Short mmCIF file of C-alpha atoms and ligand atoms in Angstrom, two decimals:
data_model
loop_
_atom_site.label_atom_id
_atom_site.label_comp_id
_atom_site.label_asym_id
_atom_site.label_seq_id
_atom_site.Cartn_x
_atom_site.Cartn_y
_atom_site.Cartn_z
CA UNK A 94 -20.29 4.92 2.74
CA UNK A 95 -22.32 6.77 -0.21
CA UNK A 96 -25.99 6.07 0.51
CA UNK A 97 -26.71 7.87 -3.00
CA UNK A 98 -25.15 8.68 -5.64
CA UNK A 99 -23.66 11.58 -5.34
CA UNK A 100 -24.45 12.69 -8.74
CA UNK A 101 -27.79 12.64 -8.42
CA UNK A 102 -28.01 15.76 -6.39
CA UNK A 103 -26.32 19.58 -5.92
CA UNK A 104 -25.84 20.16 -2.20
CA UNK A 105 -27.60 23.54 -2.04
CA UNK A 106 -27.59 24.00 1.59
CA UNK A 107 -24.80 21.90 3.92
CA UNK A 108 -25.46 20.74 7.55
CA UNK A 109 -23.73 23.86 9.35
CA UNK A 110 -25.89 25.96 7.17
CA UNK A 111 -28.99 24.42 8.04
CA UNK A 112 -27.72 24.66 11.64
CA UNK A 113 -27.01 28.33 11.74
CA UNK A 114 -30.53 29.41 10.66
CA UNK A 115 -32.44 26.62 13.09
CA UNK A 116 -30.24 28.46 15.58
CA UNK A 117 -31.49 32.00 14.48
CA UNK A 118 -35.36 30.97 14.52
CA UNK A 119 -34.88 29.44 17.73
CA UNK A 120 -33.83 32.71 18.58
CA UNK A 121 -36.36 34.70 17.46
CA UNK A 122 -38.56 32.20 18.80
CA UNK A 123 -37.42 32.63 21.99
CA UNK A 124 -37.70 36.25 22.10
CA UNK A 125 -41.26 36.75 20.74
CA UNK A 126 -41.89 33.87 23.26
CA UNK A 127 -42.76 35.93 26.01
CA UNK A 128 -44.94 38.32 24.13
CA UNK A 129 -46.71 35.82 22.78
CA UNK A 130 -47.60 32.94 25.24
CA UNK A 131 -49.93 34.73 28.51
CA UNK A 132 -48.02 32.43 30.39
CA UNK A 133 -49.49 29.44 28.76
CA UNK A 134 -46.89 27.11 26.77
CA UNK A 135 -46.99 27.74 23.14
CA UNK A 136 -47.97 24.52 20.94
CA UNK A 137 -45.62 23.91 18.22
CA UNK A 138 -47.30 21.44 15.38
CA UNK A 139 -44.60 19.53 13.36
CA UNK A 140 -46.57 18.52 9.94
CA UNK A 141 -45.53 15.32 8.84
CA UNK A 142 -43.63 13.51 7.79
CA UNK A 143 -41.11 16.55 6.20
CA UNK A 144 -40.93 18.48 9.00
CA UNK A 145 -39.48 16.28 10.94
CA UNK A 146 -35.95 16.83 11.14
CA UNK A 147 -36.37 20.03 11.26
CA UNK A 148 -38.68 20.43 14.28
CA UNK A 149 -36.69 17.59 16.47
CA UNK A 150 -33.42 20.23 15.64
CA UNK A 151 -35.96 23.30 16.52
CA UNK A 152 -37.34 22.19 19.78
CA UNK A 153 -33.90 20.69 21.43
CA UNK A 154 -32.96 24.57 20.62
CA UNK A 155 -35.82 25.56 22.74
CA UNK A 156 -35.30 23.22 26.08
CA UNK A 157 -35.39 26.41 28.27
CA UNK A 158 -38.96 27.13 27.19
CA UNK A 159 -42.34 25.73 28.06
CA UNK A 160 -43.28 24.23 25.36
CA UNK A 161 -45.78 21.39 24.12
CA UNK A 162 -45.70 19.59 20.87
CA UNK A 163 -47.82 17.67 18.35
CA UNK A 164 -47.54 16.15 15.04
CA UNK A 165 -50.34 16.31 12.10
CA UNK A 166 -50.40 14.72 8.83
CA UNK A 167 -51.99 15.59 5.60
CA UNK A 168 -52.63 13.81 2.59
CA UNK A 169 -53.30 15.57 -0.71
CA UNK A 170 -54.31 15.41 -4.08
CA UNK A 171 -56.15 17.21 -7.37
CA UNK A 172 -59.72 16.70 -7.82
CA UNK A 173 -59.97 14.99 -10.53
CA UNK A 174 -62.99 17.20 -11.92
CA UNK A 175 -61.14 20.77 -11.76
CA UNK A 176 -58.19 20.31 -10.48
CA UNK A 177 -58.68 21.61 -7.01
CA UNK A 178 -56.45 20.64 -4.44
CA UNK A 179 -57.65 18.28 -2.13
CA UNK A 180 -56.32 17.99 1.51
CA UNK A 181 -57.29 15.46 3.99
CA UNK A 182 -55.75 14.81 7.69
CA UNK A 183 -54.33 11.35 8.15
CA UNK A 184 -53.27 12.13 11.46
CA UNK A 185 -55.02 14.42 14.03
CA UNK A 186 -53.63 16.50 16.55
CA UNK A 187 -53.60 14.85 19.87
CA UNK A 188 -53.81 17.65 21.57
CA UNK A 189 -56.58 20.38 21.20
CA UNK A 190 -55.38 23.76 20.02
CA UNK A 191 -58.29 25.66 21.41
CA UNK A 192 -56.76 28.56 23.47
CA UNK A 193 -53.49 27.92 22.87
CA UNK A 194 -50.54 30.05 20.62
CA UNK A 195 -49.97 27.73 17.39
CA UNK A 196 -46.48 28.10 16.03
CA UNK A 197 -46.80 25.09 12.58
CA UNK A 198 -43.19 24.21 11.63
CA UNK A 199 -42.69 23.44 8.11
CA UNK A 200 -39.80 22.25 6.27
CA UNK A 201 -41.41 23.65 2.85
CA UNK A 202 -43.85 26.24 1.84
CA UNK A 203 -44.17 25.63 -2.00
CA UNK A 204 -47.81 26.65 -3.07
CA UNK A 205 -49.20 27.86 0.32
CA UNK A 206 -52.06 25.67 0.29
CA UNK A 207 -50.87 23.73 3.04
CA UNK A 208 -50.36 26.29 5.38
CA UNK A 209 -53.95 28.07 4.17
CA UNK A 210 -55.40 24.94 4.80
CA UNK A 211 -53.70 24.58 8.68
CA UNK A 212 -54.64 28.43 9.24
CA UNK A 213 -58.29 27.71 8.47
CA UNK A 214 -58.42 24.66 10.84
CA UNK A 215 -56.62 25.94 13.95
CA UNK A 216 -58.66 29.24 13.55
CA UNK A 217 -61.94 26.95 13.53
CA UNK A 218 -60.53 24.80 16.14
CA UNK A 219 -60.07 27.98 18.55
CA UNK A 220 -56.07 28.79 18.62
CA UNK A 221 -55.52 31.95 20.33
CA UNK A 222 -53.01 32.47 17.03
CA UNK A 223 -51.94 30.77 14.60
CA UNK A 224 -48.33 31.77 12.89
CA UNK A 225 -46.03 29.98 10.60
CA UNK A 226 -42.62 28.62 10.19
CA UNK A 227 -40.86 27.23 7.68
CA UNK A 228 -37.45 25.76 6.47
CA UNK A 229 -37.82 26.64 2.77
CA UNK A 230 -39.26 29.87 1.42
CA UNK A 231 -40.30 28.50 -2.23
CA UNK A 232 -41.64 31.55 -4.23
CA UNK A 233 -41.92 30.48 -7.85
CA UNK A 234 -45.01 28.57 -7.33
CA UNK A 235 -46.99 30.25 -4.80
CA UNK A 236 -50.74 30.21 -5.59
CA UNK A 237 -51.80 32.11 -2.35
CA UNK A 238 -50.52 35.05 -0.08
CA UNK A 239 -49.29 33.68 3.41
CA UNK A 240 -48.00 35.31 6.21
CA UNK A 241 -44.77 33.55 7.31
CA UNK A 242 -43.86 34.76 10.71
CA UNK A 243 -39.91 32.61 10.94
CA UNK A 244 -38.21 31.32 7.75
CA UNK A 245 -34.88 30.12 6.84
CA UNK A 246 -34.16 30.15 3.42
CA UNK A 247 -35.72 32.05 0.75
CA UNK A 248 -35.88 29.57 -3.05
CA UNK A 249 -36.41 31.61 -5.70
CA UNK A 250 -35.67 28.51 -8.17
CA UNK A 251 -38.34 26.54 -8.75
CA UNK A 252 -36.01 23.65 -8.02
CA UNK A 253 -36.62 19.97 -6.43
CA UNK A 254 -35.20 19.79 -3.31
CA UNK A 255 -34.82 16.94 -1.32
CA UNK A 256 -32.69 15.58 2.54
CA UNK A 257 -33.39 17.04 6.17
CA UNK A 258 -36.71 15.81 6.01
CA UNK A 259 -37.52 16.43 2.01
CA UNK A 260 -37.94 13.60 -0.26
CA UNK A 261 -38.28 12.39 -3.97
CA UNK A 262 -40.70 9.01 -3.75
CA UNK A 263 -39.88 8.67 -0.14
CA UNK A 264 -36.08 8.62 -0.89
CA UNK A 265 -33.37 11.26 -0.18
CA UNK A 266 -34.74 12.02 3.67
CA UNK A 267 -32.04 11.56 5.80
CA UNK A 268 -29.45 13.36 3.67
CA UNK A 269 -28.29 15.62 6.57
CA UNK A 270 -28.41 18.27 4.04
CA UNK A 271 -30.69 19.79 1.54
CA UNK A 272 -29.79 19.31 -2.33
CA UNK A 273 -31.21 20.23 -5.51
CA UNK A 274 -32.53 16.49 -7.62
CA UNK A 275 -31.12 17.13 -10.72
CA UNK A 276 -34.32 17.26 -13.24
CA UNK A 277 -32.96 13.89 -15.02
CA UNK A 278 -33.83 11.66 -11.55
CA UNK A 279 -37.31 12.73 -11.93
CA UNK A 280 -38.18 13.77 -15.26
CA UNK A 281 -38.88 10.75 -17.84
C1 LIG B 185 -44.71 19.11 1.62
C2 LIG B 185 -44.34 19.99 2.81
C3 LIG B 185 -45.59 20.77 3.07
C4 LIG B 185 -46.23 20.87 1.70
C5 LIG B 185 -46.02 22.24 1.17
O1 LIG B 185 -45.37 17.98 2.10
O2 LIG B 185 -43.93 19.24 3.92
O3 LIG B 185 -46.44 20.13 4.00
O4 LIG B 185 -45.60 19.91 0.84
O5 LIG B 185 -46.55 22.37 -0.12
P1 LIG B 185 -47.60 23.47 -0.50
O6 LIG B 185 -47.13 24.77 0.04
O7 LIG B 185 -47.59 23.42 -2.01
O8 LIG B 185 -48.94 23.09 0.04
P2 LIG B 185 -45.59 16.66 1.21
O9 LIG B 185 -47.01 16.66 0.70
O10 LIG B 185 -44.51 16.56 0.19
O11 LIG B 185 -45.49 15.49 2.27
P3 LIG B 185 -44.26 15.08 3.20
O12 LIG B 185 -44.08 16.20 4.20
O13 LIG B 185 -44.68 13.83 3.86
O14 LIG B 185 -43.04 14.91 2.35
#
């Protein structure tokens, strides 16, 4: 049964793809793991809600590790006044990074701002270090340098992607693959 219309998207990266690179960070993961923790587990932050698919996928592929996981969410939006963007946290950590190896999990890295914005609060907060991973390597809009330690895919399109996690007005999550909107669907 076609949830969508298949015409409304270009499949830019199927399921098995997607698979094959979880599979590879996982296994980088793994073996900077030991390096990295001092024994303690290493706190993996899934940043809502986008992440999501991609972290449940990510962690399974991790079982044999001490881990411990929490979820954050951000809202965010321009200033009005000069067009600074705004970030807020909807919904805190529940567990407190201070000490502890941060590894964020992503689905997209688009403008950076996000991620700046995470790095600045787990370094306040205490993390013992904070490093990045992401999904989706967007370039074409970056607005400021970030250091991403585990990446998937590398967009050089400034395309809309949406599925595993990504949507378009809160539609097109649970494709179980990651497609390009074509510009028509959101572009009036
Ligand atoms: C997306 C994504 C990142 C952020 C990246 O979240 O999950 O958190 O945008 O963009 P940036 O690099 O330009 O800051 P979004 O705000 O779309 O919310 P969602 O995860 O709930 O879809």
């Amino acid at each position: 049964m076609k949830i969508y219309g298949q015409d409304e998207f270009t499949v830019l990266f199927s399921r098995m793809k997607i698979l094959e690179q979880v599979e590879a960070i996982a296994k980088r993961i793994k073996t900077n793991f030991s390096n990295q923790s001092d024994g303690r587990p290493i706190l993996l932050i899934c940043v809502l809600n986008g992440a999501m698919y991609f972290f449940v996928e990510l962690t399974k592929m991790l079982s044999d590790k001490d881990i411990l996981i929490d979820t954050i969410g951000l809202s965010s939006y321009r200033n009005g006044v000069d067009s600074a963007q705004i970030i807020t946290i909807v919904k805190k950590l529940d567990i407190d990074p201070r000490g502890y190896h941060v590894l964020v999990v992503e689905d997209i890295i688009d403008t950076g701002l996000t991620i700046q914005f995470l790095r600045n609060l787990l370094v306040e907060a205490g993390a013992a270090s904070v490093q990045f991973c992401c999904l989706l390597d967007k370039r074409p809009r970056r607005m400021v340098q970030v250091d991403i330690q585990y990446v998937g895919f590398v967009m050089e399109n400034d395309e809309f992607v949406v599925g595993y996690g990504l949507d378009y007005n809160g539609r097109y999550r649970n494709l179980p693959y990651i497609a390009a909107l074509h510009p028509r669907m959101y572009k009036k």
